Amino acid sequence: MLKVNDLHKTYQVGKTTYEVLKGVSLEIEKGQFVAVMGPSGSGKTTLLNCISCYIPTDAGSICLGGRELAALNEEELAAVRNRELGFVFQDFLLLDGLTVRDNILLPAIIGGSVSRETEQRAEQLCQVFGIEHIREKFPAEISGGEKQRTAVARALINQPLLILADEPTGNLDSKSSRAVIDSFCQAREQMEATIFMVTHDSFAASFCDRVIILRDGQVWRTLERGDRERLAFQDLLLDSVREMGRE
């Protein structure tokens, strides 16, 4: 589904060059829920931005659904972002002038692909994520957790190959965070969604199939949940974070 191979990215600030990604490689299979963790400055957001094609890479390759993204022109990349990638942001990025239902339909509206089938999918997503009762409300009238569940539904409306989530629980309380993570788990189980999430939150990461820990622009450790109970996996994550801190 997604294959990142030996990815490098540097930034130039004045006369100083900062090497942010130093040969990152990873793979995500269809239907997996994968998180990336790491301290600030480890390269998490840069990695996400490279995968989403919003910033160019210096070296390495990114393949999505068997296609090398670097080989695509701007028009083709725009189509990939709209149809094959779904985005969930920390700040929701819902349009205040649109209802919940219309916010969910927005990627299809932008892509000019709204149909009866798409509208039925929007209704189904509202039911799956428990927001059917607010579908005619506006963002200012709903809670943070409901806004983020709306954002998850919006990310799924075009049935993308991959959902990219950037700190999706960062602005939420514990109850709302759990509701959003439950939405991701439902998307994976009921729709075979593939999710790649950047997070600082070990609670959110503990629901994932795999957690990739970055440090100084490199993959420091990869942890597989396997048959572990969620709390045991969270303990393993916290132990790894503590170990990284001691090193």
Coordinates of N, CA and C in Angstrom, one line a residue:
M1 N 0.8 -1.2 0.0 CA 0.0 0.0 0.0 C 0.9 1.3 0.0
L2 N 1.7 1.4 1.1 CA 2.6 2.5 1.1 C 4.0 2.0 1.4
K3 N 5.0 2.4 0.6 CA 6.4 2.0 0.8 C 7.2 3.2 0.7
V4 N 7.9 3.5 1.8 CA 8.9 4.6 1.8 C 10.3 4.0 1.9
N5 N 11.2 4.4 1.0 CA 12.5 3.8 1.0 C 13.6 4.9 1.0
D6 N 14.4 4.8 2.1 CA 15.6 5.6 2.2 C 15.4 7.1 2.0
L7 N 14.4 7.6 2.7 CA 13.9 9.0 2.4 C 14.8 10.0 3.2
H8 N 15.2 11.0 2.4 CA 16.1 12.1 3.0 C 15.4 13.4 2.7
K9 N 15.5 14.3 3.7 CA 15.0 15.7 3.5 C 15.8 16.7 4.4
T10 N 16.3 17.7 3.7 CA 17.0 18.8 4.5 C 16.3 20.1 4.2
Y11 N 16.5 21.0 5.2 CA 16.1 22.4 5.1 C 17.3 23.4 5.1
Q12 N 17.2 24.4 4.4 CA 18.2 25.4 4.4 C 17.7 26.7 5.1
V13 N 18.3 27.1 6.2 CA 17.9 28.3 6.9 C 19.2 29.2 6.9
G14 N 19.1 30.2 6.1 CA 20.3 31.1 5.9 C 21.5 30.2 5.3
K15 N 22.6 30.2 6.1 CA 23.7 29.4 5.6 C 23.8 28.0 6.3
T16 N 22.8 27.7 7.1 CA 22.8 26.5 7.9 C 21.9 25.5 7.2
T17 N 22.4 24.3 7.1 CA 21.6 23.1 6.5 C 21.2 22.2 7.7
Y18 N 19.9 21.9 7.7 CA 19.4 21.0 8.7 C 18.9 19.7 8.1
E19 N 19.5 18.6 8.4 CA 19.1 17.3 7.9 C 18.0 16.8 8.8
V20 N 16.7 16.8 8.3 CA 15.6 16.4 9.1 C 15.3 14.9 9.0
L21 N 15.3 14.4 7.8 CA 15.1 12.9 7.6 C 16.4 12.4 7.0
K22 N 16.8 11.3 7.7 CA 18.1 10.7 7.3 C 18.0 9.2 6.9
G23 N 17.3 9.0 5.8 CA 17.2 7.6 5.4 C 16.1 6.8 6.0
V24 N 14.9 7.4 6.1 CA 13.8 6.7 6.7 C 13.2 5.7 5.7
S25 N 12.9 4.5 6.2 CA 12.3 3.5 5.4 C 11.2 2.8 6.2
L26 N 10.0 2.6 5.6 CA 8.9 1.9 6.2 C 7.9 1.4 5.2
E27 N 7.1 0.5 5.6 CA 6.0 -0.1 4.8 C 4.7 -0.2 5.6
I28 N 3.6 0.1 4.9 CA 2.3 -0.1 5.6 C 1.4 -0.9 4.6
E29 N 0.8 -1.9 5.1 CA 0.0 -2.8 4.3 C -1.5 -2.3 4.4
K30 N -2.3 -2.7 3.5 CA -3.7 -2.3 3.4 C -4.4 -2.8 4.7
G31 N -5.2 -1.9 5.3 CA -5.9 -2.2 6.5 C -5.2 -2.1 7.8
Q32 N -3.9 -1.6 7.8 CA -3.2 -1.4 9.0 C -3.4 0.0 9.6
F33 N -3.3 0.0 10.9 CA -3.3 1.3 11.6 C -1.9 1.5 12.3
V34 N -1.2 2.4 11.7 CA 0.2 2.6 12.1 C 0.4 4.0 12.6
A35 N 1.2 4.1 13.7 CA 1.5 5.4 14.3 C 3.0 5.7 14.2
V36 N 3.3 7.0 14.1 CA 4.7 7.4 14.2 C 4.8 8.3 15.5
M37 N 5.7 8.0 16.4 CA 6.0 8.7 17.6 C 7.4 9.2 17.6
G38 N 7.7 10.1 18.5 CA 9.1 10.7 18.6 C 9.1 12.0 19.2
P39 N 10.2 12.5 19.7 CA 10.2 13.8 20.3 C 10.1 14.9 19.2
S40 N 9.8 16.1 19.7 CA 9.8 17.3 18.8 C 11.1 17.4 18.0
G41 N 11.1 17.6 16.7 CA 12.3 17.7 15.9 C 12.8 16.4 15.4
S42 N 12.1 15.3 15.6 CA 12.5 14.0 15.2 C 12.2 13.8 13.7
G43 N 11.3 14.6 13.1 CA 11.0 14.4 11.7 C 9.6 13.9 11.4
K44 N 8.8 13.8 12.4 CA 7.5 13.2 12.2 C 6.6 13.9 11.2
T45 N 6.5 15.2 11.4 CA 5.6 16.1 10.6 C 6.2 16.2 9.2
T46 N 7.5 16.3 9.1 CA 8.2 16.4 7.8 C 7.9 15.1 7.0
L47 N 8.0 13.9 7.7 CA 7.7 12.7 7.0 C 6.3 12.7 6.5
L48 N 5.3 13.1 7.3 CA 3.9 13.2 6.8 C 3.8 14.1 5.7
N49 N 4.4 15.2 5.7 CA 4.3 16.2 4.6 C 4.9 15.7 3.3
C50 N 6.0 14.9 3.4 CA 6.6 14.3 2.2 C 5.7 13.3 1.6
I51 N 5.1 12.4 2.5 CA 4.1 11.4 2.0 C 2.9 12.0 1.3
S52 N 2.5 13.2 1.9 CA 1.3 13.8 1.3 C 1.6 14.7 0.1
C53 N 2.9 14.7 -0.3 CA 3.4 15.4 -1.5 C 3.3 16.9 -1.4
Y54 N 3.2 17.4 -0.1 CA 3.2 18.9 0.1 C 4.6 19.5 0.1
I55 N 5.6 18.7 0.3 CA 7.0 19.2 0.2 C 7.8 18.1 -0.5
P56 N 8.7 18.6 -1.3 CA 9.6 17.6 -2.1 C 10.6 17.0 -1.2
T57 N 11.0 15.8 -1.6 CA 12.1 15.1 -0.9 C 13.4 15.3 -1.6
D58 N 14.5 15.1 -0.9 CA 15.8 15.3 -1.5 C 16.3 14.0 -2.2
A59 N 16.0 12.8 -1.5 CA 16.4 11.5 -2.1 C 15.5 10.5 -1.5
G60 N 15.5 9.3 -2.1 CA 14.6 8.2 -1.7 C 13.4 8.2 -2.5
S61 N 12.5 7.3 -2.1 CA 11.2 7.1 -2.9 C 10.0 6.9 -2.0
I62 N 8.9 7.3 -2.5 CA 7.6 7.1 -1.9 C 6.7 6.4 -2.9
C63 N 6.2 5.2 -2.6 CA 5.3 4.5 -3.5 C 4.0 4.4 -2.8
L64 N 2.9 4.8 -3.5 CA 1.5 4.6 -2.9 C 0.7 3.8 -3.9
G65 N 0.2 2.7 -3.5 CA -0.6 1.9 -4.4 C 0.2 1.4 -5.6
G66 N 1.5 1.3 -5.4 CA 2.4 0.8 -6.5 C 2.9 1.9 -7.5
R67 N 2.5 3.2 -7.2 CA 2.9 4.3 -8.0 C 4.0 5.1 -7.3
E68 N 5.1 5.4 -8.0 CA 6.1 6.3 -7.5 C 5.6 7.8 -7.5
L69 N 5.5 8.4 -6.4 CA 4.9 9.7 -6.4 C 5.8 10.8 -7.0
A70 N 7.1 10.6 -6.9 CA 8.0 11.6 -7.5 C 7.9 11.6 -9.0
A71 N 7.3 10.6 -9.7 CA 7.2 10.6 -11.1 C 6.0 11.3 -11.6
L72 N 5.1 11.8 -10.7 CA 3.9 12.4 -11.1 C 4.0 13.9 -11.2
N73 N 3.3 14.5 -12.2 CA 3.3 16.0 -12.3 C 2.3 16.6 -11.3
E74 N 2.2 18.0 -11.3 CA 1.4 18.6 -10.3 C 0.0 18.3 -10.4
E75 N -0.5 18.2 -11.6 CA -2.0 17.8 -11.8 C -2.2 16.4 -11.2
E76 N -1.3 15.5 -11.5 CA -1.5 14.1 -11.0 C -1.4 14.1 -9.5
L77 N -0.5 14.9 -8.9 CA -0.3 14.9 -7.5 C -1.6 15.4 -6.8
A78 N -2.2 16.5 -7.4 CA -3.4 17.0 -6.9 C -4.5 16.0 -6.9
A79 N -4.6 15.2 -7.9 CA -5.6 14.1 -8.0 C -5.3 13.1 -6.9
V80 N -4.0 12.8 -6.7 CA -3.7 11.8 -5.6 C -4.2 12.3 -4.3
R81 N -3.9 13.6 -4.0 CA -4.3 14.2 -2.7 C -5.8 14.2 -2.5
N82 N -6.5 14.4 -3.6 CA -8.0 14.4 -3.5 C -8.6 13.1 -3.4
R83 N -8.1 12.1 -4.2 CA -8.8 10.8 -4.4 C -8.2 9.7 -3.6
E84 N -6.9 9.7 -3.4 CA -6.2 8.5 -2.9 C -5.7 8.8 -1.5
L85 N -5.7 10.0 -1.0 CA -5.3 10.4 0.3 C -6.4 11.0 1.1
G86 N -6.6 10.7 2.3 CA -7.5 11.4 3.2 C -6.8 12.0 4.3
F87 N -7.2 13.2 4.8 CA -6.4 14.0 5.7 C -7.3 14.3 7.0
V88 N -6.6 14.1 8.1 CA -7.2 14.5 9.4 C -6.2 15.3 10.2
F89 N -6.6 16.5 10.5 CA -5.7 17.5 11.1 C -6.0 17.7 12.6
Q90 N -5.0 18.2 13.3 CA -5.2 18.5 14.7 C -6.3 19.6 14.9
D91 N -6.4 20.6 14.0 CA -7.3 21.7 14.2 C -8.6 21.5 13.4
F92 N -8.9 20.3 13.0 CA -10.1 19.9 12.3 C -10.2 20.4 10.9
L93 N -10.0 21.8 10.7 CA -10.1 22.4 9.4 C -11.4 22.2 8.7
L94 N -12.5 22.2 9.5 CA -13.9 22.2 8.9 C -14.2 23.6 8.4
L95 N -15.1 23.7 7.4 CA -15.5 25.0 6.9 C -16.8 25.4 7.7
D96 N -16.7 26.6 8.4 CA -17.7 27.0 9.3 C -19.1 27.3 8.6
G97 N -19.0 27.6 7.3 CA -20.3 27.9 6.6 C -21.0 26.7 6.0
L98 N -20.4 25.5 6.2 CA -21.0 24.3 5.7 C -21.5 23.4 6.9
T99 N -22.6 22.7 6.6 CA -23.0 21.8 7.6 C -22.1 20.6 7.8
V100 N -22.3 19.8 8.8 CA -21.5 18.6 9.0 C -21.5 17.7 7.7
R101 N -22.7 17.5 7.2 CA -22.9 16.7 6.0 C -22.1 17.2 4.8
D102 N -22.2 18.5 4.6 CA -21.5 19.1 3.5 C -20.0 19.2 3.7
N103 N -19.5 19.3 4.9 CA -18.1 19.2 5.2 C -17.6 17.8 4.9
I104 N -18.4 16.8 5.2 CA -18.0 15.4 4.8 C -17.9 15.2 3.3
L105 N -18.8 15.8 2.6 CA -18.9 15.7 1.1 C -17.8 16.6 0.4
L106 N -17.1 17.5 1.2 CA -16.3 18.5 0.5 C -15.3 17.9 -0.5
P107 N -14.5 16.8 -0.1 CA -13.5 16.3 -1.1 C -14.2 15.9 -2.4
A108 N -15.4 15.3 -2.3 CA -16.1 14.9 -3.5 C -16.6 16.1 -4.3
I109 N -17.0 17.1 -3.6 CA -17.5 18.4 -4.2 C -16.3 19.0 -5.0
I110 N -15.1 19.1 -4.3 CA -13.9 19.7 -5.0 C -13.5 18.8 -6.2
G111 N -13.6 17.5 -6.1 CA -13.3 16.7 -7.2 C -14.3 16.5 -8.3
G112 N -15.5 17.2 -8.0 CA -16.6 17.1 -9.0 C -17.2 15.7 -9.2
S113 N -17.2 15.0 -8.1 CA -17.6 13.6 -8.2 C -18.8 13.3 -7.2
V114 N -19.6 14.3 -6.9 CA -20.8 14.0 -6.0 C -21.9 13.3 -6.8
S115 N -22.3 12.2 -6.3 CA -23.3 11.4 -6.9 C -24.3 10.9 -5.8
R116 N -25.3 10.2 -6.3 CA -26.2 9.6 -5.3 C -25.5 8.6 -4.4
E117 N -24.6 7.9 -5.0 CA -23.8 6.9 -4.2 C -22.9 7.6 -3.2
T118 N -22.3 8.7 -3.6 CA -21.5 9.5 -2.7 C -22.3 10.0 -1.5
E119 N -23.5 10.5 -1.8 CA -24.4 11.1 -0.8 C -24.8 9.9 0.2
Q120 N -25.0 8.8 -0.4 CA -25.4 7.6 0.5 C -24.2 7.2 1.4
R121 N -23.0 7.3 0.8 CA -21.8 7.0 1.6 C -21.7 8.0 2.8
A122 N -22.0 9.3 2.5 CA -21.9 10.3 3.6 C -22.9 10.0 4.7
E123 N -24.1 9.5 4.3 CA -25.0 9.1 5.3 C -24.6 7.9 6.1
Q124 N -23.9 7.0 5.4 CA -23.4 5.8 6.1 C -22.3 6.2 7.1
L125 N -21.4 7.1 6.7 CA -20.3 7.5 7.5 C -20.8 8.2 8.8
C126 N -21.9 9.0 8.6 CA -22.5 9.7 9.8 C -23.0 8.6 10.8
Q127 N -23.6 7.6 10.3 CA -24.1 6.5 11.1 C -23.0 5.7 11.8
V128 N -22.0 5.4 11.0 CA -20.8 4.6 11.6 C -20.2 5.4 12.7
F129 N -20.0 6.7 12.6 CA -19.3 7.5 13.5 C -20.2 8.2 14.6
G130 N -21.5 7.8 14.5 CA -22.4 8.4 15.6 C -22.6 9.8 15.5
I131 N -22.7 10.4 14.3 CA -22.9 11.9 14.1 C -24.1 12.1 13.2
E132 N -24.9 11.1 13.0 CA -26.1 11.4 12.2 C -27.0 12.4 12.7
H133 N -27.1 12.5 14.1 CA -28.0 13.5 14.7 C -27.5 14.9 14.6
I134 N -26.3 15.1 14.1 CA -25.8 16.5 14.0 C -25.4 16.8 12.6
R135 N -25.9 16.0 11.6 CA -25.4 16.2 10.2 C -25.8 17.5 9.6
E136 N -26.9 18.1 10.1 CA -27.4 19.4 9.6 C -26.9 20.6 10.4
K137 N -26.1 20.3 11.4 CA -25.5 21.4 12.3 C -24.3 21.9 11.6
F138 N -23.8 23.1 12.1 CA -22.6 23.7 11.7 C -21.5 23.5 12.7
P139 N -20.2 23.6 12.3 CA -19.1 23.3 13.2 C -19.2 24.1 14.5
A140 N -19.6 25.3 14.5 CA -19.7 26.1 15.7 C -20.7 25.5 16.7
E141 N -21.6 24.6 16.3 CA -22.6 24.1 17.1 C -22.3 22.7 17.7
I142 N -21.1 22.2 17.4 CA -20.8 20.8 17.9 C -19.5 20.8 18.7
S143 N -19.3 19.7 19.4 CA -18.1 19.6 20.3 C -16.9 19.3 19.5
G144 N -15.7 19.4 20.2 CA -14.4 19.1 19.5 C -14.4 17.6 19.0
G145 N -14.9 16.7 19.9 CA -14.9 15.3 19.4 C -15.7 15.1 18.2
E146 N -16.9 15.7 18.2 CA -17.8 15.6 17.0 C -17.2 16.2 15.8
K147 N -16.4 17.3 16.0 CA -15.7 17.9 14.8 C -14.7 17.0 14.3
Q148 N -13.9 16.3 15.2 CA -12.9 15.4 14.7 C -13.5 14.2 14.0
R149 N -14.6 13.7 14.6 CA -15.2 12.5 13.9 C -15.8 12.9 12.5
T150 N -16.2 14.2 12.4 CA -16.6 14.7 11.1 C -15.4 14.7 10.2
A151 N -14.3 15.1 10.7 CA -13.1 15.2 9.9 C -12.6 13.8 9.4
V152 N -12.8 12.8 10.3 CA -12.5 11.4 9.9 C -13.4 10.9 8.8
A153 N -14.7 11.2 8.9 CA -15.7 10.8 7.9 C -15.3 11.5 6.6
R154 N -15.0 12.8 6.7 CA -14.6 13.6 5.4 C -13.4 12.9 4.8
A155 N -12.4 12.4 5.6 CA -11.2 11.8 5.0 C -11.6 10.5 4.3
L156 N -12.7 9.9 4.6 CA -13.1 8.6 4.1 C -14.0 8.7 2.9
I157 N -14.6 9.9 2.6 CA -15.7 10.0 1.6 C -15.3 9.5 0.3
N158 N -14.0 9.7 -0.2 CA -13.6 9.3 -1.5 C -13.0 7.9 -1.5
Q159 N -13.1 7.2 -0.4 CA -12.5 5.9 -0.2 C -11.1 5.8 -0.6
P160 N -10.3 6.6 0.1 CA -8.8 6.8 -0.3 C -8.0 5.5 0.0
L161 N -6.9 5.4 -0.6 CA -6.0 4.3 -0.3 C -5.4 4.5 1.1
L162 N -5.2 5.7 1.6 CA -4.5 6.0 2.8 C -5.0 7.2 3.5
I163 N -5.2 7.1 4.8 CA -5.6 8.3 5.6 C -4.3 8.7 6.4
L164 N -4.0 10.0 6.3 CA -2.9 10.6 7.0 C -3.5 11.5 8.1
A165 N -3.1 11.2 9.4 CA -3.6 11.9 10.5 C -2.5 12.6 11.3
D166 N -2.6 13.9 11.4 CA -1.5 14.7 12.1 C -2.0 15.1 13.5
E167 N -1.5 14.4 14.5 CA -1.9 14.7 15.9 C -3.4 14.9 16.0
P168 N -4.2 13.9 15.6 CA -5.7 14.0 15.6 C -6.3 14.2 17.0
T169 N -5.6 13.8 18.0 CA -6.2 14.0 19.4 C -5.5 15.1 20.2
G170 N -4.7 15.9 19.5 CA -3.9 16.9 20.2 C -4.7 17.9 20.9
N171 N -5.9 18.3 20.4 CA -6.6 19.4 21.0 C -7.9 18.9 21.8
L172 N -7.9 17.6 22.1 CA -9.1 17.0 22.6 C -8.9 16.5 24.1
D173 N -10.0 16.5 24.8 CA -10.0 15.9 26.2 C -10.0 14.4 26.0
S174 N -9.8 13.7 27.1 CA -9.6 12.2 27.1 C -10.9 11.5 26.5
K175 N -12.1 12.0 26.8 CA -13.3 11.3 26.3 C -13.4 11.5 24.8
S176 N -13.1 12.7 24.3 CA -13.2 13.0 22.9 C -12.1 12.3 22.1
S177 N -10.9 12.2 22.8 CA -9.8 11.5 22.1 C -10.2 10.0 21.9
R178 N -10.8 9.4 22.9 CA -11.2 8.0 22.8 C -12.2 7.8 21.7
A179 N -13.1 8.8 21.5 CA -14.1 8.7 20.5 C -13.5 8.8 19.1
V180 N -12.5 9.6 19.0 CA -11.8 9.7 17.7 C -11.0 8.5 17.3
I181 N -10.3 8.0 18.3 CA -9.5 6.7 18.1 C -10.5 5.6 17.8
D182 N -11.6 5.5 18.5 CA -12.6 4.5 18.2 C -13.1 4.6 16.7
S183 N -13.2 5.9 16.2 CA -13.6 6.1 14.8 C -12.6 5.5 13.9
F184 N -11.3 5.7 14.2 CA -10.2 5.1 13.3 C -10.3 3.6 13.4
C185 N -10.5 3.1 14.5 CA -10.6 1.6 14.6 C -11.8 1.1 13.9
Q186 N -13.0 1.8 13.9 CA -14.1 1.4 13.2 C -13.9 1.5 11.7
A187 N -13.2 2.5 11.2 CA -12.9 2.7 9.8 C -12.0 1.5 9.3
R188 N -11.0 1.1 10.2 CA -10.2 0.0 9.8 C -11.0 -1.3 9.7
E189 N -11.8 -1.5 10.7 CA -12.5 -2.8 10.8 C -13.7 -2.9 9.8
Q190 N -14.4 -1.8 9.7 CA -15.6 -1.9 8.8 C -15.3 -1.5 7.4
M191 N -14.3 -0.7 7.1 CA -14.1 -0.2 5.8 C -12.7 -0.6 5.3
E192 N -11.9 -1.4 6.0 CA -10.5 -1.7 5.7 C -9.7 -0.5 5.4
A193 N -9.9 0.6 6.1 CA -9.1 1.8 5.9 C -7.7 1.6 6.4
T194 N -6.8 2.2 5.7 CA -5.4 2.2 6.1 C -5.0 3.5 6.7
I195 N -4.5 3.6 7.9 CA -4.3 4.8 8.6 C -2.9 5.0 9.1
F196 N -2.3 6.1 8.8 CA -0.9 6.5 9.2 C -1.0 7.7 10.1
M197 N -0.7 7.6 11.3 CA -1.0 8.7 12.3 C 0.3 9.2 13.0
V198 N 0.5 10.5 13.0 CA 1.6 11.1 13.8 C 1.0 11.5 15.1
T199 N 1.6 11.1 16.2 CA 1.1 11.4 17.5 C 2.2 11.5 18.6
H200 N 1.9 12.3 19.6 CA 2.7 12.3 20.8 C 2.1 11.4 21.9
D201 N 0.8 11.0 21.6 CA 0.0 10.4 22.6 C 0.1 8.9 22.7
S202 N 0.7 8.4 23.7 CA 0.9 6.9 23.9 C -0.5 6.2 24.0
F203 N -1.5 6.8 24.5 CA -2.8 6.2 24.6 C -3.3 6.0 23.2
A204 N -3.3 7.0 22.4 CA -3.8 6.9 21.0 C -3.0 5.8 20.2
A205 N -1.6 5.8 20.4 CA -0.7 4.9 19.7 C -1.0 3.5 20.1
S206 N -1.4 3.3 21.4 CA -1.6 1.9 21.9 C -2.7 1.1 21.2
F207 N -3.5 1.8 20.4 CA -4.6 1.1 19.6 C -4.1 0.7 18.3
C208 N -2.9 1.0 17.9 CA -2.3 0.8 16.6 C -1.8 -0.6 16.5
D209 N -1.7 -1.1 15.2 CA -1.0 -2.4 15.0 C 0.5 -2.3 15.1
R210 N 1.0 -1.1 14.8 CA 2.5 -0.9 14.8 C 2.8 0.5 15.1
V211 N 3.9 0.7 15.9 CA 4.3 2.1 16.2 C 5.8 2.2 15.8
I212 N 6.0 3.2 14.9 CA 7.4 3.5 14.5 C 7.9 4.7 15.3
I213 N 9.0 4.6 16.0 CA 9.5 5.6 16.8 C 10.7 6.3 16.0
L214 N 10.6 7.6 15.8 CA 11.7 8.3 15.1 C 12.5 9.0 16.2
R215 N 13.8 9.1 15.9 CA 14.7 9.9 16.7 C 15.8 10.5 15.8
D216 N 15.9 11.8 15.8 CA 16.9 12.5 15.0 C 16.8 12.1 13.5
G217 N 15.6 12.1 13.0 CA 15.4 11.8 11.6 C 15.6 10.4 11.1
Q218 N 15.7 9.5 12.1 CA 15.9 8.1 11.7 C 14.9 7.2 12.5
V219 N 14.6 6.0 11.9 CA 13.8 5.1 12.6 C 14.6 4.5 13.8
W220 N 14.2 4.8 15.0 CA 15.0 4.3 16.1 C 14.5 2.9 16.6
R221 N 13.2 2.7 16.5 CA 12.6 1.4 16.9 C 11.2 1.3 16.3
T222 N 10.9 0.0 16.0 CA 9.5 -0.3 15.5 C 8.9 -1.3 16.5
L223 N 7.7 -1.0 17.0 CA 7.1 -1.9 17.9 C 5.8 -2.5 17.3
E224 N 5.7 -3.8 17.4 CA 4.5 -4.5 16.9 C 3.6 -4.8 18.1
R225 N 2.3 -4.5 17.9 CA 1.4 -4.9 19.0 C 1.2 -6.4 19.1
G226 N 1.0 -7.0 18.0 CA 0.8 -8.5 18.0 C -0.4 -8.9 18.9
D227 N -0.2 -9.8 19.8 CA -1.3 -10.3 20.6 C -1.4 -9.6 22.0
R228 N -0.6 -8.6 22.1 CA -0.6 -7.9 23.4 C -1.9 -7.2 23.7
E229 N -2.3 -7.2 24.9 CA -3.4 -6.3 25.3 C -3.0 -4.9 25.2
R230 N -4.0 -4.0 25.0 CA -3.7 -2.6 24.7 C -2.9 -2.0 25.8
L231 N -3.3 -2.2 27.1 CA -2.5 -1.6 28.2 C -1.1 -2.1 28.2
A232 N -0.9 -3.4 27.9 CA 0.5 -3.9 27.9 C 1.3 -3.2 26.8
F233 N 0.6 -3.0 25.7 CA 1.3 -2.3 24.5 C 1.6 -0.9 24.9
Q234 N 0.7 -0.2 25.6 CA 1.0 1.2 26.0 C 2.2 1.2 27.0
D235 N 2.3 0.2 27.9 CA 3.4 0.2 28.8 C 4.7 0.0 28.0
L236 N 4.7 -0.9 27.0 CA 5.8 -1.1 26.2 C 6.3 0.2 25.4
L237 N 5.3 1.0 25.0 CA 5.6 2.3 24.3 C 6.2 3.2 25.3
L238 N 5.7 3.3 26.5 CA 6.2 4.2 27.5 C 7.6 3.8 27.9
D239 N 7.8 2.5 28.0 CA 9.2 2.0 28.4 C 10.2 2.4 27.3
S240 N 9.7 2.3 26.0 CA 10.6 2.7 24.9 C 10.9 4.2 24.9
V241 N 9.9 5.0 25.2 CA 10.1 6.4 25.2 C 11.1 6.8 26.4
R242 N 10.9 6.2 27.5 CA 11.8 6.4 28.6 C 13.3 6.0 28.3
E243 N 13.4 4.8 27.6 CA 14.7 4.3 27.2 C 15.4 5.3 26.3
M244 N 14.6 5.8 25.3 CA 15.1 6.8 24.4 C 15.6 8.0 25.1
G245 N 14.9 8.5 26.1 CA 15.2 9.6 26.8 C 16.6 9.4 27.6
R246 N 16.7 8.2 28.2 CA 18.0 7.9 28.9 C 19.2 7.9 28.0
E247 N 18.9 7.4 26.7 CA 20.1 7.3 25.8 C 20.5 8.7 25.3

